[in-house]
């Protein structure tokens, strides 16, 4: 399992959420991150999910 970081920002750049989670691969991390964003109602906010090697798995601006 790899550790991924999901971060959400408001329109002023203030961090609203930053949390780590584990996933088998980037595809699973994308699903987990998307579900987490939907659960917290953050889908329309600027967000990113980064893999342990710095790859963007999810990004929305």
PDB file of N, CA, C and O in Angstrom:
ATOM      1  N   UNK A   1       0.839  -1.180   0.000  1.00  0.00           N
ATOM      2  CA  UNK A   1       0.000   0.000   0.000  1.00  0.00           C
ATOM      3  C   UNK A   1       0.886   1.247   0.000  1.00  0.00           C
ATOM      4  O   UNK A   1       1.925   1.270   0.650  1.00  0.00           O
ATOM      5  N   UNK A   2       0.421   2.248  -0.727  1.00  0.00           N
ATOM      6  CA  UNK A   2       1.133   3.524  -0.796  1.00  0.00           C
ATOM      7  C   UNK A   2       0.321   4.601  -0.090  1.00  0.00           C
ATOM      8  O   UNK A   2      -0.907   4.544  -0.070  1.00  0.00           O
ATOM      9  N   UNK A   3       1.012   5.600   0.457  1.00  0.00           N
ATOM     10  CA  UNK A   3       0.347   6.712   1.145  1.00  0.00           C
ATOM     11  C   UNK A   3       0.146   7.872   0.163  1.00  0.00           C
ATOM     12  O   UNK A   3       1.093   8.313  -0.489  1.00  0.00           O
ATOM     13  N   UNK A   4      -1.079   8.348   0.063  1.00  0.00           N
ATOM     14  CA  UNK A   4      -1.447   9.475  -0.789  1.00  0.00           C
ATOM     15  C   UNK A   4      -1.927  10.622   0.089  1.00  0.00           C
ATOM     16  O   UNK A   4      -2.380  10.395   1.215  1.00  0.00           O
ATOM     17  N   UNK A   5      -1.833  11.856  -0.421  1.00  0.00           N
ATOM     18  CA  UNK A   5      -2.284  13.023   0.332  1.00  0.00           C
ATOM     19  C   UNK A   5      -3.316  13.771  -0.502  1.00  0.00           C
ATOM     20  O   UNK A   5      -3.065  14.129  -1.660  1.00  0.00           O
ATOM     21  N   UNK A   6      -4.475  14.019   0.106  1.00  0.00           N
ATOM     22  CA  UNK A   6      -5.567  14.764  -0.512  1.00  0.00           C
ATOM     23  C   UNK A   6      -5.655  16.122   0.177  1.00  0.00           C
ATOM     24  O   UNK A   6      -5.743  16.194   1.407  1.00  0.00           O
ATOM     25  N   UNK A   7      -5.610  17.209  -0.613  1.00  0.00           N
ATOM     26  CA  UNK A   7      -5.650  18.558  -0.077  1.00  0.00           C
ATOM     27  C   UNK A   7      -6.726  19.354  -0.805  1.00  0.00           C
ATOM     28  O   UNK A   7      -6.844  19.262  -2.021  1.00  0.00           O
ATOM     29  N   UNK A   8      -7.489  20.161  -0.044  1.00  0.00           N
ATOM     30  CA  UNK A   8      -8.553  21.003  -0.588  1.00  0.00           C
ATOM     31  C   UNK A   8      -8.313  22.435  -0.140  1.00  0.00           C
ATOM     32  O   UNK A   8      -7.961  22.681   1.020  1.00  0.00           O
ATOM     33  N   UNK A   9      -8.517  23.395  -1.064  1.00  0.00           N
ATOM     34  CA  UNK A   9      -8.310  24.811  -0.777  1.00  0.00           C
ATOM     35  C   UNK A   9      -9.588  25.607  -1.058  1.00  0.00           C
ATOM     36  O   UNK A   9     -10.338  25.266  -1.974  1.00  0.00           O
ATOM     37  N   UNK A  10      -9.781  26.716  -0.315  1.00  0.00           N
ATOM     38  CA  UNK A  10     -10.886  27.614  -0.636  1.00  0.00           C
ATOM     39  C   UNK A  10     -10.410  28.608  -1.698  1.00  0.00           C
ATOM     40  O   UNK A  10      -9.261  28.540  -2.163  1.00  0.00           O
ATOM     41  N   UNK A  11     -11.259  29.543  -2.083  1.00  0.00           N
ATOM     42  CA  UNK A  11     -10.925  30.482  -3.160  1.00  0.00           C
ATOM     43  C   UNK A  11      -9.793  31.437  -2.792  1.00  0.00           C
ATOM     44  O   UNK A  11      -9.157  32.012  -3.679  1.00  0.00           O
ATOM     45  N   UNK A  12      -9.526  31.613  -1.499  1.00  0.00           N
ATOM     46  CA  UNK A  12      -8.429  32.481  -1.050  1.00  0.00           C
ATOM     47  C   UNK A  12      -7.126  31.716  -0.860  1.00  0.00           C
ATOM     48  O   UNK A  12      -6.121  32.287  -0.453  1.00  0.00           O
ATOM     49  N   UNK A  13      -7.145  30.428  -1.116  1.00  0.00           N
ATOM     50  CA  UNK A  13      -5.953  29.601  -0.972  1.00  0.00           C
ATOM     51  C   UNK A  13      -5.785  28.995   0.407  1.00  0.00           C
ATOM     52  O   UNK A  13      -4.795  28.317   0.666  1.00  0.00           O
ATOM     53  N   UNK A  14      -6.746  29.234   1.297  1.00  0.00           N
ATOM     54  CA  UNK A  14      -6.688  28.654   2.644  1.00  0.00           C
ATOM     55  C   UNK A  14      -6.965  27.154   2.559  1.00  0.00           C
ATOM     56  O   UNK A  14      -7.881  26.721   1.859  1.00  0.00           O
ATOM     57  N   UNK A  15      -6.173  26.366   3.266  1.00  0.00           N
ATOM     58  CA  UNK A  15      -6.323  24.920   3.272  1.00  0.00           C
ATOM     59  C   UNK A  15      -7.567  24.539   4.079  1.00  0.00           C
ATOM     60  O   UNK A  15      -7.689  24.884   5.246  1.00  0.00           O
ATOM     61  N   UNK A  16      -8.502  23.855   3.448  1.00  0.00           N
ATOM     62  CA  UNK A  16      -9.723  23.413   4.110  1.00  0.00           C
ATOM     63  C   UNK A  16      -9.592  21.989   4.643  1.00  0.00           C
ATOM     64  O   UNK A  16     -10.202  21.636   5.642  1.00  0.00           O
ATOM     65  N   UNK A  17      -8.817  21.190   3.945  1.00  0.00           N
ATOM     66  CA  UNK A  17      -8.646  19.797   4.349  1.00  0.00           C
ATOM     67  C   UNK A  17      -7.310  19.295   3.818  1.00  0.00           C
ATOM     68  O   UNK A  17      -6.911  19.634   2.707  1.00  0.00           O
ATOM     69  N   UNK A  18      -6.643  18.509   4.623  1.00  0.00           N
ATOM     70  CA  UNK A  18      -5.453  17.798   4.176  1.00  0.00           C
ATOM     71  C   UNK A  18      -5.414  16.497   4.958  1.00  0.00           C
ATOM     72  O   UNK A  18      -5.341  16.518   6.185  1.00  0.00           O
ATOM     73  N   UNK A  19      -5.508  15.407   4.229  1.00  0.00           N
ATOM     74  CA  UNK A  19      -5.473  14.114   4.909  1.00  0.00           C
ATOM     75  C   UNK A  19      -4.772  13.079   4.054  1.00  0.00           C
ATOM     76  O   UNK A  19      -4.762  13.165   2.830  1.00  0.00           O
ATOM     77  N   UNK A  20      -4.196  12.131   4.736  1.00  0.00           N
ATOM     78  CA  UNK A  20      -3.492  11.029   4.085  1.00  0.00           C
ATOM     79  C   UNK A  20      -4.382   9.796   4.086  1.00  0.00           C
ATOM     80  O   UNK A  20      -5.212   9.625   4.978  1.00  0.00           O
ATOM     81  N   UNK A  21      -4.177   8.972   3.078  1.00  0.00           N
ATOM     82  CA  UNK A  21      -4.860   7.682   3.023  1.00  0.00           C
ATOM     83  C   UNK A  21      -3.991   6.727   2.233  1.00  0.00           C
ATOM     84  O   UNK A  21      -3.078   7.150   1.527  1.00  0.00           O
ATOM     85  N   UNK A  22      -4.276   5.457   2.355  1.00  0.00           N
ATOM     86  CA  UNK A  22      -3.495   4.450   1.647  1.00  0.00           C
ATOM     87  C   UNK A  22      -4.325   3.821   0.540  1.00  0.00           C
ATOM     88  O   UNK A  22      -5.537   3.651   0.682  1.00  0.00           O
ATOM     89  N   UNK A  23      -3.636   3.488  -0.552  1.00  0.00           N
ATOM     90  CA  UNK A  23      -4.272   2.830  -1.690  1.00  0.00           C
ATOM     91  C   UNK A  23      -3.252   1.909  -2.354  1.00  0.00           C
ATOM     92  O   UNK A  23      -2.046   2.115  -2.236  1.00  0.00           O
ATOM     93  N   UNK A  24      -3.760   0.905  -3.056  1.00  0.00           N
ATOM     94  CA  UNK A  24      -2.898  -0.050  -3.769  1.00  0.00           C
ATOM     95  C   UNK A  24      -2.145   0.607  -4.915  1.00  0.00           C
ATOM     96  O   UNK A  24      -0.978   0.318  -5.147  1.00  0.00           O
ATOM     97  N   UNK A  25      -2.852   1.489  -5.651  1.00  0.00           N
ATOM     98  CA  UNK A  25      -2.261   2.103  -6.840  1.00  0.00           C
ATOM     99  C   UNK A  25      -2.945   3.447  -7.111  1.00  0.00           C
ATOM    100  O   UNK A  25      -3.873   3.834  -6.409  1.00  0.00           O
ATOM    101  N   UNK A  26      -2.488   4.143  -8.157  1.00  0.00           N
ATOM    102  CA  UNK A  26      -3.016   5.472  -8.475  1.00  0.00           C
ATOM    103  C   UNK A  26      -4.496   5.446  -8.839  1.00  0.00           C
ATOM    104  O   UNK A  26      -5.242   6.353  -8.480  1.00  0.00           O
ATOM    105  N   UNK A  27      -4.916   4.423  -9.544  1.00  0.00           N
ATOM    106  CA  UNK A  27      -6.323   4.321  -9.946  1.00  0.00           C
ATOM    107  C   UNK A  27      -7.237   4.184  -8.722  1.00  0.00           C
ATOM    108  O   UNK A  27      -8.267   4.842  -8.631  1.00  0.00           O
ATOM    109  N   UNK A  28      -6.837   3.343  -7.770  1.00  0.00           N
ATOM    110  CA  UNK A  28      -7.605   3.202  -6.535  1.00  0.00           C
ATOM    111  C   UNK A  28      -7.584   4.502  -5.728  1.00  0.00           C
ATOM    112  O   UNK A  28      -8.587   4.885  -5.135  1.00  0.00           O
ATOM    113  N   UNK A  29      -6.434   5.174  -5.708  1.00  0.00           N
ATOM    114  CA  UNK A  29      -6.316   6.446  -4.982  1.00  0.00           C
ATOM    115  C   UNK A  29      -7.241   7.495  -5.585  1.00  0.00           C
ATOM    116  O   UNK A  29      -7.857   8.279  -4.859  1.00  0.00           O
ATOM    117  N   UNK A  30      -7.363   7.502  -6.896  1.00  0.00           N
ATOM    118  CA  UNK A  30      -8.268   8.450  -7.561  1.00  0.00           C
ATOM    119  C   UNK A  30      -9.712   8.202  -7.123  1.00  0.00           C
ATOM    120  O   UNK A  30     -10.448   9.138  -6.814  1.00  0.00           O
ATOM    121  N   UNK A  31     -10.102   6.950  -7.066  1.00  0.00           N
ATOM    122  CA  UNK A  31     -11.462   6.604  -6.629  1.00  0.00           C
ATOM    123  C   UNK A  31     -11.698   6.989  -5.174  1.00  0.00           C
ATOM    124  O   UNK A  31     -12.722   7.586  -4.836  1.00  0.00           O
ATOM    125  N   UNK A  32     -10.745   6.649  -4.319  1.00  0.00           N
ATOM    126  CA  UNK A  32     -10.873   6.963  -2.891  1.00  0.00           C
ATOM    127  C   UNK A  32     -10.924   8.473  -2.689  1.00  0.00           C
ATOM    128  O   UNK A  32     -11.761   8.993  -1.946  1.00  0.00           O
ATOM    129  N   UNK A  33     -10.041   9.198  -3.355  1.00  0.00           N
ATOM    130  CA  UNK A  33     -10.012  10.660  -3.243  1.00  0.00           C
ATOM    131  C   UNK A  33     -11.294  11.297  -3.731  1.00  0.00           C
ATOM    132  O   UNK A  33     -11.845  12.197  -3.082  1.00  0.00           O
ATOM    133  N   UNK A  34     -11.802  10.842  -4.859  1.00  0.00           N
ATOM    134  CA  UNK A  34     -13.054  11.371  -5.410  1.00  0.00           C
ATOM    135  C   UNK A  34     -14.212  11.115  -4.453  1.00  0.00           C
ATOM    136  O   UNK A  34     -15.024  12.018  -4.204  1.00  0.00           O
ATOM    137  N   UNK A  35     -14.286   9.929  -3.907  1.00  0.00           N
ATOM    138  CA  UNK A  35     -15.353   9.606  -2.946  1.00  0.00           C
ATOM    139  C   UNK A  35     -15.257  10.474  -1.700  1.00  0.00           C
ATOM    140  O   UNK A  35     -16.275  10.954  -1.191  1.00  0.00           O
ATOM    141  N   UNK A  36     -14.047  10.688  -1.221  1.00  0.00           N
ATOM    142  CA  UNK A  36     -13.850  11.521  -0.026  1.00  0.00           C
ATOM    143  C   UNK A  36     -14.286  12.959  -0.291  1.00  0.00           C
ATOM    144  O   UNK A  36     -14.930  13.586   0.549  1.00  0.00           O
ATOM    145  N   UNK A  37     -13.941  13.491  -1.466  1.00  0.00           N
ATOM    146  CA  UNK A  37     -14.345  14.843  -1.837  1.00  0.00           C
ATOM    147  C   UNK A  37     -15.868  14.964  -1.905  1.00  0.00           C
ATOM    148  O   UNK A  37     -16.443  15.946  -1.431  1.00  0.00           O
ATOM    149  N   UNK A  38     -16.510  13.981  -2.483  1.00  0.00           N
ATOM    150  CA  UNK A  38     -17.974  13.989  -2.573  1.00  0.00           C
ATOM    151  C   UNK A  38     -18.606  13.904  -1.183  1.00  0.00           C
ATOM    152  O   UNK A  38     -19.574  14.610  -0.900  1.00  0.00           O
ATOM    153  N   UNK A  39     -18.057  13.064  -0.319  1.00  0.00           N
ATOM    154  CA  UNK A  39     -18.579  12.919   1.047  1.00  0.00           C
ATOM    155  C   UNK A  39     -18.520  14.240   1.819  1.00  0.00           C
ATOM    156  O   UNK A  39     -19.431  14.567   2.577  1.00  0.00           O
ATOM    157  N   UNK A  40     -17.433  14.977   1.627  1.00  0.00           N
ATOM    158  CA  UNK A  40     -17.225  16.236   2.354  1.00  0.00           C
ATOM    159  C   UNK A  40     -17.787  17.453   1.607  1.00  0.00           C
ATOM    160  O   UNK A  40     -17.635  18.574   2.071  1.00  0.00           O
ATOM    161  N   UNK A  41     -18.381  17.223   0.433  1.00  0.00           N
ATOM    162  CA  UNK A  41     -18.944  18.308  -0.398  1.00  0.00           C
ATOM    163  C   UNK A  41     -17.866  19.285  -0.884  1.00  0.00           C
ATOM    164  O   UNK A  41     -18.083  20.482  -0.982  1.00  0.00           O
ATOM    165  N   UNK A  42     -16.683  18.762  -1.194  1.00  0.00           N
ATOM    166  CA  UNK A  42     -15.557  19.571  -1.657  1.00  0.00           C
ATOM    167  C   UNK A  42     -15.235  19.353  -3.144  1.00  0.00           C
ATOM    168  O   UNK A  42     -14.217  19.839  -3.626  1.00  0.00           O
ATOM    169  N   UNK A  43     -16.079  18.689  -3.872  1.00  0.00           N
ATOM    170  CA  UNK A  43     -15.783  18.356  -5.269  1.00  0.00           C
ATOM    171  C   UNK A  43     -15.544  19.587  -6.144  1.00  0.00           C
ATOM    172  O   UNK A  43     -14.752  19.538  -7.083  1.00  0.00           O
ATOM    173  N   UNK A  44     -16.233  20.695  -5.844  1.00  0.00           N
ATOM    174  CA  UNK A  44     -16.109  21.894  -6.671  1.00  0.00           C
ATOM    175  C   UNK A  44     -15.035  22.862  -6.187  1.00  0.00           C
ATOM    176  O   UNK A  44     -14.820  23.900  -6.803  1.00  0.00           O
ATOM    177  N   UNK A  45     -14.361  22.524  -5.098  1.00  0.00           N
ATOM    178  CA  UNK A  45     -13.272  23.354  -4.594  1.00  0.00           C
ATOM    179  C   UNK A  45     -11.967  22.935  -5.272  1.00  0.00           C
ATOM    180  O   UNK A  45     -11.851  21.835  -5.810  1.00  0.00           O
ATOM    181  N   UNK A  46     -10.993  23.834  -5.248  1.00  0.00           N
ATOM    182  CA  UNK A  46      -9.671  23.478  -5.762  1.00  0.00           C
ATOM    183  C   UNK A  46      -9.107  22.366  -4.890  1.00  0.00           C
ATOM    184  O   UNK A  46      -9.100  22.466  -3.663  1.00  0.00           O
ATOM    185  N   UNK A  47      -8.661  21.283  -5.534  1.00  0.00           N
ATOM    186  CA  UNK A  47      -8.125  20.156  -4.776  1.00  0.00           C
ATOM    187  C   UNK A  47      -7.055  19.428  -5.579  1.00  0.00           C
ATOM    188  O   UNK A  47      -6.958  19.590  -6.791  1.00  0.00           O
ATOM    189  N   UNK A  48      -6.291  18.650  -4.839  1.00  0.00           N
ATOM    190  CA  UNK A  48      -5.264  17.807  -5.471  1.00  0.00           C
ATOM    191  C   UNK A  48      -5.054  16.570  -4.624  1.00  0.00           C
ATOM    192  O   UNK A  48      -5.252  16.588  -3.405  1.00  0.00           O
ATOM    193  N   UNK A  49      -4.681  15.522  -5.277  1.00  0.00           N
ATOM    194  CA  UNK A  49      -4.291  14.293  -4.598  1.00  0.00           C
ATOM    195  C   UNK A  49      -2.947  13.896  -5.185  1.00  0.00           C
ATOM    196  O   UNK A  49      -2.804  13.806  -6.405  1.00  0.00           O
ATOM    197  N   UNK A  50      -1.973  13.687  -4.312  1.00  0.00           N
ATOM    198  CA  UNK A  50      -0.603  13.446  -4.740  1.00  0.00           C
ATOM    199  C   UNK A  50      -0.141  12.071  -4.269  1.00  0.00           C
ATOM    200  O   UNK A  50      -0.389  11.673  -3.132  1.00  0.00           O
ATOM    201  N   UNK A  51       0.546  11.374  -5.166  1.00  0.00           N
ATOM    202  CA  UNK A  51       1.105  10.062  -4.839  1.00  0.00           C
ATOM    203  C   UNK A  51       2.407  10.246  -4.061  1.00  0.00           C
ATOM    204  O   UNK A  51       2.954  11.357  -4.007  1.00  0.00           O
ATOM    205  N   UNK A  52       2.941   9.171  -3.484  1.00  0.00           N
ATOM    206  CA  UNK A  52       4.197   9.276  -2.726  1.00  0.00           C
ATOM    207  C   UNK A  52       5.381   9.769  -3.560  1.00  0.00           C
ATOM    208  O   UNK A  52       6.298  10.380  -3.021  1.00  0.00           O
ATOM    209  N   UNK A  53       5.331   9.541  -4.864  1.00  0.00           N
ATOM    210  CA  UNK A  53       6.429  10.006  -5.719  1.00  0.00           C
ATOM    211  C   UNK A  53       6.153  11.368  -6.356  1.00  0.00           C
ATOM    212  O   UNK A  53       6.864  11.794  -7.256  1.00  0.00           O
ATOM    213  N   UNK A  54       5.109  12.074  -5.876  1.00  0.00           N
ATOM    214  CA  UNK A  54       4.829  13.438  -6.327  1.00  0.00           C
ATOM    215  C   UNK A  54       3.927  13.552  -7.536  1.00  0.00           C
ATOM    216  O   UNK A  54       3.698  14.655  -8.030  1.00  0.00           O
ATOM    217  N   UNK A  55       3.411  12.459  -8.022  1.00  0.00           N
ATOM    218  CA  UNK A  55       2.531  12.474  -9.193  1.00  0.00           C
ATOM    219  C   UNK A  55       1.130  12.948  -8.798  1.00  0.00           C
ATOM    220  O   UNK A  55       0.586  12.526  -7.783  1.00  0.00           O
ATOM    221  N   UNK A  56       0.552  13.842  -9.607  1.00  0.00           N
ATOM    222  CA  UNK A  56      -0.820  14.285  -9.368  1.00  0.00           C
ATOM    223  C   UNK A  56      -1.781  13.204  -9.830  1.00  0.00           C
ATOM    224  O   UNK A  56      -1.789  12.821 -10.992  1.00  0.00           O
ATOM    225  N   UNK A  57      -2.577  12.708  -8.901  1.00  0.00           N
ATOM    226  CA  UNK A  57      -3.554  11.680  -9.211  1.00  0.00           C
ATOM    227  C   UNK A  57      -4.896  12.340  -9.501  1.00  0.00           C
ATOM    228  O   UNK A  57      -5.636  11.903 -10.382  1.00  0.00           O
ATOM    229  N   UNK A  58      -5.194  13.399  -8.762  1.00  0.00           N
ATOM    230  CA  UNK A  58      -6.414  14.197  -8.953  1.00  0.00           C
ATOM    231  C   UNK A  58      -6.015  15.667  -8.907  1.00  0.00           C
ATOM    232  O   UNK A  58      -5.146  16.047  -8.117  1.00  0.00           O
ATOM    233  N   UNK A  59      -6.658  16.486  -9.726  1.00  0.00           N
ATOM    234  CA  UNK A  59      -6.439  17.919  -9.659  1.00  0.00           C
ATOM    235  C   UNK A  59      -7.655  18.630 -10.217  1.00  0.00           C
ATOM    236  O   UNK A  59      -8.190  18.243 -11.250  1.00  0.00           O
ATOM    237  N   UNK A  60      -8.094  19.643  -9.503  1.00  0.00           N
ATOM    238  CA  UNK A  60      -9.212  20.479  -9.967  1.00  0.00           C
ATOM    239  C   UNK A  60      -8.941  21.889  -9.507  1.00  0.00           C
ATOM    240  O   UNK A  60      -8.581  22.123  -8.372  1.00  0.00           O
ATOM    241  N   UNK A  61      -9.155  22.850 -10.413  1.00  0.00           N
ATOM    242  CA  UNK A  61      -8.913  24.242 -10.090  1.00  0.00           C
ATOM    243  C   UNK A  61     -10.125  25.060 -10.355  1.00  0.00           C
ATOM    244  O   UNK A  61     -10.870  24.882 -11.231  1.00  0.00           O
TER     245      UNK A  61
END
